[in-house]
mmCIF file of N, CA, C and O in Angstrom:
data_model
loop_
_atom_site.group_PDB
_atom_site.id
_atom_site.type_symbol
_atom_site.label_atom_id
_atom_site.label_comp_id
_atom_site.label_asym_id
_atom_site.label_seq_id
_atom_site.Cartn_x
_atom_site.Cartn_y
_atom_site.Cartn_z
ATOM 1 N N MET A 13 16.173 -11.353 4.202
ATOM 2 C CA MET A 13 15.690 -10.313 4.919
ATOM 3 C C MET A 13 14.357 -9.682 3.702
ATOM 4 O O MET A 13 14.633 -9.129 2.892
ATOM 5 N N PRO A 14 13.161 -9.978 3.948
ATOM 6 C CA PRO A 14 12.114 -9.317 3.040
ATOM 7 C C PRO A 14 11.880 -7.846 3.023
ATOM 8 O O PRO A 14 11.745 -7.589 4.017
ATOM 9 N N TYR A 15 11.743 -7.348 1.917
ATOM 10 C CA TYR A 15 11.379 -5.777 1.654
ATOM 11 C C TYR A 15 10.355 -5.933 0.906
ATOM 12 O O TYR A 15 10.159 -6.351 -0.149
ATOM 13 N N VAL A 16 9.004 -5.244 1.475
ATOM 14 C CA VAL A 16 7.740 -5.304 0.934
ATOM 15 C C VAL A 16 7.409 -3.564 0.638
ATOM 16 O O VAL A 16 7.587 -3.111 1.972
ATOM 17 N N ASN A 17 7.194 -3.235 -0.686
ATOM 18 C CA ASN A 17 6.890 -1.443 -0.638
ATOM 19 C C ASN A 17 5.412 -1.821 -1.156
ATOM 20 O O ASN A 17 4.824 -2.418 -1.951
ATOM 21 N N VAL A 18 4.615 -1.483 -0.425
ATOM 22 C CA VAL A 18 3.234 -1.359 -0.670
ATOM 23 C C VAL A 18 2.867 0.364 -1.005
ATOM 24 O O VAL A 18 3.135 1.138 -0.026
ATOM 25 N N LYS A 19 2.236 0.283 -2.076
ATOM 26 C CA LYS A 19 2.016 1.731 -2.960
ATOM 27 C C LYS A 19 0.088 2.284 -2.992
ATOM 28 O O LYS A 19 -0.336 1.214 -3.081
ATOM 29 N N ILE A 20 -0.081 2.934 -2.072
ATOM 30 C CA ILE A 20 -1.388 3.350 -1.899
ATOM 31 C C ILE A 20 -1.687 4.798 -2.288
ATOM 32 O O ILE A 20 -0.765 5.250 -2.398
ATOM 33 N N THR A 21 -3.006 4.850 -2.928
ATOM 34 C CA THR A 21 -3.361 6.568 -2.982
ATOM 35 C C THR A 21 -3.392 7.354 -1.759
ATOM 36 O O THR A 21 -3.710 6.866 -0.707
ATOM 37 N N LYS A 22 -2.885 8.747 -1.792
ATOM 38 C CA LYS A 22 -2.938 9.300 -0.602
ATOM 39 C C LYS A 22 -4.501 9.896 -0.570
ATOM 40 O O LYS A 22 -4.734 10.763 -1.048
ATOM 41 N N GLU A 23 -5.463 9.228 0.313
ATOM 42 C CA GLU A 23 -6.793 9.573 0.655
ATOM 43 C C GLU A 23 -7.214 9.281 2.196
ATOM 44 O O GLU A 23 -8.371 9.083 2.305
ATOM 45 N N GLY A 24 -6.321 9.717 3.052
ATOM 46 C CA GLY A 24 -6.678 9.689 4.201
ATOM 47 C C GLY A 24 -6.386 8.175 5.259
ATOM 48 O O GLY A 24 -7.256 8.247 5.942
ATOM 49 N N THR A 25 -5.709 7.652 4.625
ATOM 50 C CA THR A 25 -5.593 6.462 5.499
ATOM 51 C C THR A 25 -4.941 6.471 6.518
ATOM 52 O O THR A 25 -3.708 7.579 6.963
ATOM 53 N N THR A 26 -5.614 6.286 7.875
ATOM 54 C CA THR A 26 -5.076 6.676 9.051
ATOM 55 C C THR A 26 -3.860 5.762 9.294
ATOM 56 O O THR A 26 -3.392 4.503 9.078
ATOM 57 N N ALA A 27 -3.060 6.046 10.557
ATOM 58 C CA ALA A 27 -1.978 5.486 10.902
ATOM 59 C C ALA A 27 -2.432 3.899 11.657
ATOM 60 O O ALA A 27 -1.650 3.360 11.536
ATOM 61 N N GLU A 28 -3.657 3.667 12.254
ATOM 62 C CA GLU A 28 -4.043 2.611 12.660
ATOM 63 C C GLU A 28 -4.286 1.404 11.455
ATOM 64 O O GLU A 28 -3.746 0.523 11.945
ATOM 65 N N GLN A 29 -4.704 2.145 10.414
ATOM 66 C CA GLN A 29 -4.968 1.099 9.133
ATOM 67 C C GLN A 29 -3.383 0.722 8.621
ATOM 68 O O GLN A 29 -3.312 -0.187 8.190
ATOM 69 N N LYS A 30 -2.311 1.661 8.654
ATOM 70 C CA LYS A 30 -1.205 1.392 7.933
ATOM 71 C C LYS A 30 -0.657 0.455 9.075
ATOM 72 O O LYS A 30 0.095 -0.380 8.616
ATOM 73 N N GLY A 31 -0.772 0.786 10.504
ATOM 74 C CA GLY A 31 0.018 -0.491 11.218
ATOM 75 C C GLY A 31 -0.845 -2.197 10.820
ATOM 76 O O GLY A 31 -0.088 -2.872 11.011
ATOM 77 N N GLU A 32 -2.157 -1.966 10.572
ATOM 78 C CA GLU A 32 -3.017 -3.400 10.269
ATOM 79 C C GLU A 32 -2.204 -3.687 8.915
ATOM 80 O O GLU A 32 -2.011 -5.039 8.920
ATOM 81 N N ILE A 33 -1.897 -2.970 7.994
ATOM 82 C CA ILE A 33 -1.109 -3.290 6.536
ATOM 83 C C ILE A 33 -0.075 -4.091 7.317
ATOM 84 O O ILE A 33 0.465 -4.937 6.750
ATOM 85 N N ILE A 34 0.878 -3.140 7.498
ATOM 86 C CA ILE A 34 2.410 -3.681 8.177
ATOM 87 C C ILE A 34 2.094 -5.185 8.621
ATOM 88 O O ILE A 34 3.005 -6.061 8.412
ATOM 89 N N ALA A 35 1.476 -5.343 10.067
ATOM 90 C CA ALA A 35 1.337 -6.594 10.548
ATOM 91 C C ALA A 35 0.903 -7.467 9.766
ATOM 92 O O ALA A 35 1.188 -8.768 9.860
ATOM 93 N N GLY A 36 -0.193 -7.406 8.820
ATOM 94 C CA GLY A 36 -0.557 -8.373 7.851
ATOM 95 C C GLY A 36 0.201 -8.767 7.286
ATOM 96 O O GLY A 36 0.400 -10.132 6.950
ATOM 97 N N VAL A 37 0.964 -7.975 6.224
ATOM 98 C CA VAL A 37 2.046 -8.410 5.217
ATOM 99 C C VAL A 37 3.165 -9.149 6.032
ATOM 100 O O VAL A 37 3.541 -10.249 5.735
ATOM 101 N N THR A 38 3.329 -8.638 7.386
ATOM 102 C CA THR A 38 4.476 -9.556 8.087
ATOM 103 C C THR A 38 3.984 -10.771 8.415
ATOM 104 O O THR A 38 4.759 -11.914 7.892
ATOM 105 N N GLU A 39 2.533 -10.809 8.960
ATOM 106 C CA GLU A 39 2.287 -12.128 9.145
ATOM 107 C C GLU A 39 2.230 -13.287 7.802
ATOM 108 O O GLU A 39 2.451 -14.618 7.717
ATOM 109 N N LEU A 40 1.805 -12.508 6.901
ATOM 110 C CA LEU A 40 1.628 -13.359 5.449
ATOM 111 C C LEU A 40 3.123 -14.178 5.158
ATOM 112 O O LEU A 40 2.987 -15.175 4.944
ATOM 113 N N LEU A 41 3.918 -13.123 5.010
ATOM 114 C CA LEU A 41 5.287 -13.377 4.876
ATOM 115 C C LEU A 41 5.716 -14.542 5.677
ATOM 116 O O LEU A 41 6.256 -15.799 5.366
ATOM 117 N N GLN A 42 5.318 -14.576 6.993
ATOM 118 C CA GLN A 42 5.754 -15.416 8.186
ATOM 119 C C GLN A 42 5.097 -17.028 7.605
ATOM 120 O O GLN A 42 5.469 -18.012 7.712
ATOM 121 N N ARG A 43 3.499 -16.751 7.293
ATOM 122 C CA ARG A 43 2.811 -18.065 7.612
ATOM 123 C C ARG A 43 2.836 -18.874 6.241
ATOM 124 O O ARG A 43 3.096 -20.029 5.993
ATOM 125 N N VAL A 44 3.308 -18.267 5.227
ATOM 126 C CA VAL A 44 3.430 -18.550 3.686
ATOM 127 C C VAL A 44 4.605 -18.972 3.284
ATOM 128 O O VAL A 44 5.474 -20.049 2.923
ATOM 129 N N LEU A 45 5.857 -18.051 3.872
ATOM 130 C CA LEU A 45 6.911 -18.353 3.346
ATOM 131 C C LEU A 45 8.229 -18.544 4.305
ATOM 132 O O LEU A 45 9.265 -18.608 4.177
ATOM 133 N N ASN A 46 7.536 -18.724 5.697
ATOM 134 C CA ASN A 46 7.992 -18.864 6.842
ATOM 135 C C ASN A 46 9.163 -18.024 6.931
ATOM 136 O O ASN A 46 10.562 -18.338 7.380
ATOM 137 N N LYS A 47 8.948 -16.661 6.831
ATOM 138 C CA LYS A 47 10.127 -15.473 7.031
ATOM 139 C C LYS A 47 10.193 -15.248 8.303
ATOM 140 O O LYS A 47 8.794 -14.950 8.722
ATOM 141 N N ASN A 48 11.162 -14.688 8.721
ATOM 142 C CA ASN A 48 11.459 -14.197 10.442
ATOM 143 C C ASN A 48 10.775 -12.602 10.214
ATOM 144 O O ASN A 48 11.388 -11.752 9.635
ATOM 145 N N PRO A 49 9.908 -12.679 11.006
ATOM 146 C CA PRO A 49 9.152 -11.293 11.316
ATOM 147 C C PRO A 49 10.165 -10.063 11.773
ATOM 148 O O PRO A 49 9.838 -8.834 11.599
ATOM 149 N N ALA A 50 11.000 -10.482 12.344
ATOM 150 C CA ALA A 50 12.146 -9.821 12.890
ATOM 151 C C ALA A 50 13.087 -9.231 11.874
ATOM 152 O O ALA A 50 13.502 -8.245 12.193
ATOM 153 N N THR A 51 13.289 -9.859 10.909
ATOM 154 C CA THR A 51 13.870 -9.137 9.480
ATOM 155 C C THR A 51 13.416 -8.743 8.307
ATOM 156 O O THR A 51 13.689 -8.436 7.131
ATOM 157 N N THR A 52 11.756 -8.670 8.486
ATOM 158 C CA THR A 52 10.713 -8.274 7.445
ATOM 159 C C THR A 52 10.715 -6.478 7.471
ATOM 160 O O THR A 52 10.231 -6.445 8.685
ATOM 161 N N VAL A 53 10.700 -5.891 6.452
ATOM 162 C CA VAL A 53 10.643 -4.368 6.396
ATOM 163 C C VAL A 53 9.344 -4.428 5.293
ATOM 164 O O VAL A 53 9.397 -5.178 4.105
ATOM 165 N N VAL A 54 8.692 -3.428 5.818
ATOM 166 C CA VAL A 54 7.357 -3.062 4.979
ATOM 167 C C VAL A 54 7.352 -1.493 4.793
ATOM 168 O O VAL A 54 7.253 -1.101 6.277
ATOM 169 N N VAL A 55 7.186 -1.166 3.848
ATOM 170 C CA VAL A 55 7.249 0.331 3.584
ATOM 171 C C VAL A 55 5.971 0.683 2.947
ATOM 172 O O VAL A 55 5.811 0.033 1.979
ATOM 173 N N ILE A 56 5.456 1.636 3.290
ATOM 174 C CA ILE A 56 4.288 1.898 2.786
ATOM 175 C C ILE A 56 4.642 3.876 2.182
ATOM 176 O O ILE A 56 4.820 4.411 2.993
ATOM 177 N N ASP A 57 4.034 3.341 0.600
ATOM 178 C CA ASP A 57 4.464 5.049 0.336
ATOM 179 C C ASP A 57 2.761 5.283 -0.143
ATOM 180 O O ASP A 57 2.227 4.653 -0.740
ATOM 181 N N GLU A 58 2.596 6.615 0.144
ATOM 182 C CA GLU A 58 1.270 7.257 -0.291
ATOM 183 C C GLU A 58 1.614 8.161 -1.320
ATOM 184 O O GLU A 58 2.334 9.122 -1.313
ATOM 185 N N VAL A 59 0.782 7.856 -2.740
ATOM 186 C CA VAL A 59 0.908 8.429 -3.772
ATOM 187 C C VAL A 59 -0.206 9.557 -3.975
ATOM 188 O O VAL A 59 -1.358 8.666 -3.873
ATOM 189 N N GLU A 60 0.073 10.812 -4.295
ATOM 190 C CA GLU A 60 -0.981 11.794 -4.929
ATOM 191 C C GLU A 60 -2.077 11.157 -5.590
ATOM 192 O O GLU A 60 -1.256 10.748 -6.725
ATOM 193 N N THR A 61 -3.242 11.460 -5.626
ATOM 194 C CA THR A 61 -4.132 10.439 -6.753
ATOM 195 C C THR A 61 -3.763 11.240 -8.136
ATOM 196 O O THR A 61 -4.066 10.812 -9.180
ATOM 197 N N ASP A 62 -2.904 12.534 -8.296
ATOM 198 C CA ASP A 62 -2.686 12.994 -9.301
ATOM 199 C C ASP A 62 -1.401 12.347 -9.941
ATOM 200 O O ASP A 62 -1.233 12.502 -11.503
ATOM 201 N N ASN A 63 -0.616 12.044 -9.303
ATOM 202 C CA ASN A 63 0.515 11.361 -9.765
ATOM 203 C C ASN A 63 0.086 9.577 -9.796
ATOM 204 O O ASN A 63 1.288 9.040 -10.223
ATOM 205 N N TRP A 64 -0.976 8.906 -10.068
ATOM 206 C CA TRP A 64 -1.563 7.616 -10.192
ATOM 207 C C TRP A 64 -2.454 7.747 -11.388
ATOM 208 O O TRP A 64 -3.240 8.406 -11.144
ATOM 209 N N GLY A 65 -2.152 6.767 -12.407
ATOM 210 C CA GLY A 65 -2.920 6.713 -13.585
ATOM 211 C C GLY A 65 -3.417 5.121 -13.668
ATOM 212 O O GLY A 65 -2.869 4.350 -13.409
ATOM 213 N N ILE A 66 -4.946 5.177 -14.167
ATOM 214 C CA ILE A 66 -5.489 3.711 -14.040
ATOM 215 C C ILE A 66 -5.944 3.883 -15.793
ATOM 216 O O ILE A 66 -6.773 5.153 -15.770
ATOM 217 N N ALA A 67 -5.506 3.213 -16.536
ATOM 218 C CA ALA A 67 -6.473 3.315 -18.130
ATOM 219 C C ALA A 67 -6.037 4.559 -18.780
ATOM 220 O O ALA A 67 -7.108 5.305 -19.351
ATOM 221 N N GLY A 68 -5.062 5.232 -18.523
ATOM 222 C CA GLY A 68 -4.825 6.357 -19.149
ATOM 223 C C GLY A 68 -5.448 7.637 -18.346
ATOM 224 O O GLY A 68 -5.223 8.781 -18.950
ATOM 225 N N GLU A 69 -5.768 7.512 -17.249
ATOM 226 C CA GLU A 69 -6.719 8.496 -16.692
ATOM 227 C C GLU A 69 -5.789 8.827 -15.087
ATOM 228 O O GLU A 69 -6.049 7.801 -14.432
ATOM 229 N N GLN A 70 -5.950 9.910 -14.916
ATOM 230 C CA GLN A 70 -5.619 10.505 -13.398
ATOM 231 C C GLN A 70 -6.526 9.741 -12.674
ATOM 232 O O GLN A 70 -7.850 9.961 -12.510
ATOM 233 N N VAL A 71 -5.928 9.067 -11.582
ATOM 234 C CA VAL A 71 -7.064 8.670 -10.448
ATOM 235 C C VAL A 71 -8.035 9.734 -9.883
ATOM 236 O O VAL A 71 -9.201 9.732 -9.493
ATOM 237 N N THR A 72 -7.509 11.111 -9.822
ATOM 238 C CA THR A 72 -8.213 12.160 -9.253
ATOM 239 C C THR A 72 -9.599 12.243 -10.341
ATOM 240 O O THR A 72 -10.745 12.781 -9.492
ATOM 241 N N HIS A 73 -9.022 12.135 -11.396
ATOM 242 C CA HIS A 73 -10.397 12.568 -12.220
ATOM 243 C C HIS A 73 -11.325 11.146 -12.185
ATOM 244 O O HIS A 73 -12.645 11.570 -12.610
ATOM 245 N N ARG A 74 -10.722 9.891 -12.389
ATOM 246 C CA ARG A 74 -11.497 8.990 -12.201
ATOM 247 C C ARG A 74 -12.588 8.857 -10.561
ATOM 248 O O ARG A 74 -13.561 8.518 -10.598
ATOM 249 N N ARG A 75 -12.012 9.698 -9.815
ATOM 250 C CA ARG A 75 -12.737 9.528 -8.320
ATOM 251 C C ARG A 75 -13.931 10.424 -8.716
ATOM 252 O O ARG A 75 -15.079 10.469 -8.238
ATOM 253 N N ILE A 76 -13.556 11.785 -9.584
ATOM 254 C CA ILE A 76 -14.601 12.698 -9.666
ATOM 255 C C ILE A 76 -15.821 12.071 -10.260
ATOM 256 O O ILE A 76 -16.945 12.502 -10.224
ATOM 257 N N LYS A 77 -15.415 11.347 -11.652
ATOM 258 C CA LYS A 77 -16.340 10.822 -12.242
ATOM 259 C C LYS A 77 -16.999 9.340 -11.657
ATOM 260 O O LYS A 77 -17.948 9.072 -12.190
ATOM 261 N N GLY A 78 -16.473 9.177 -10.808
ATOM 262 C CA GLY A 78 -17.021 8.160 -9.729
ATOM 263 C C GLY A 78 -16.612 6.443 -10.057
ATOM 264 O O GLY A 78 -17.582 5.600 -9.906
ATOM 265 N N LYS A 79 -15.825 6.570 -10.875
ATOM 266 C CA LYS A 79 -15.152 5.441 -11.180
ATOM 267 C C LYS A 79 -14.358 4.428 -9.985
ATOM 268 O O LYS A 79 -13.897 4.924 -9.224
#
């Protein structure tokens, strides 16, 4: 039973987009690793940009700077 945890920044991702991610990851595991989609679990965690850092800087500040 594969378990995949996808973490994204919380910036307005729609339910439809999340559905596409779940379907796409499930299909990828089936195609590449021959995993059963019925037992594949995909969880999406949305993280506030203040709680996500890249290169020692909060994503919130990077977005403001246009990085």
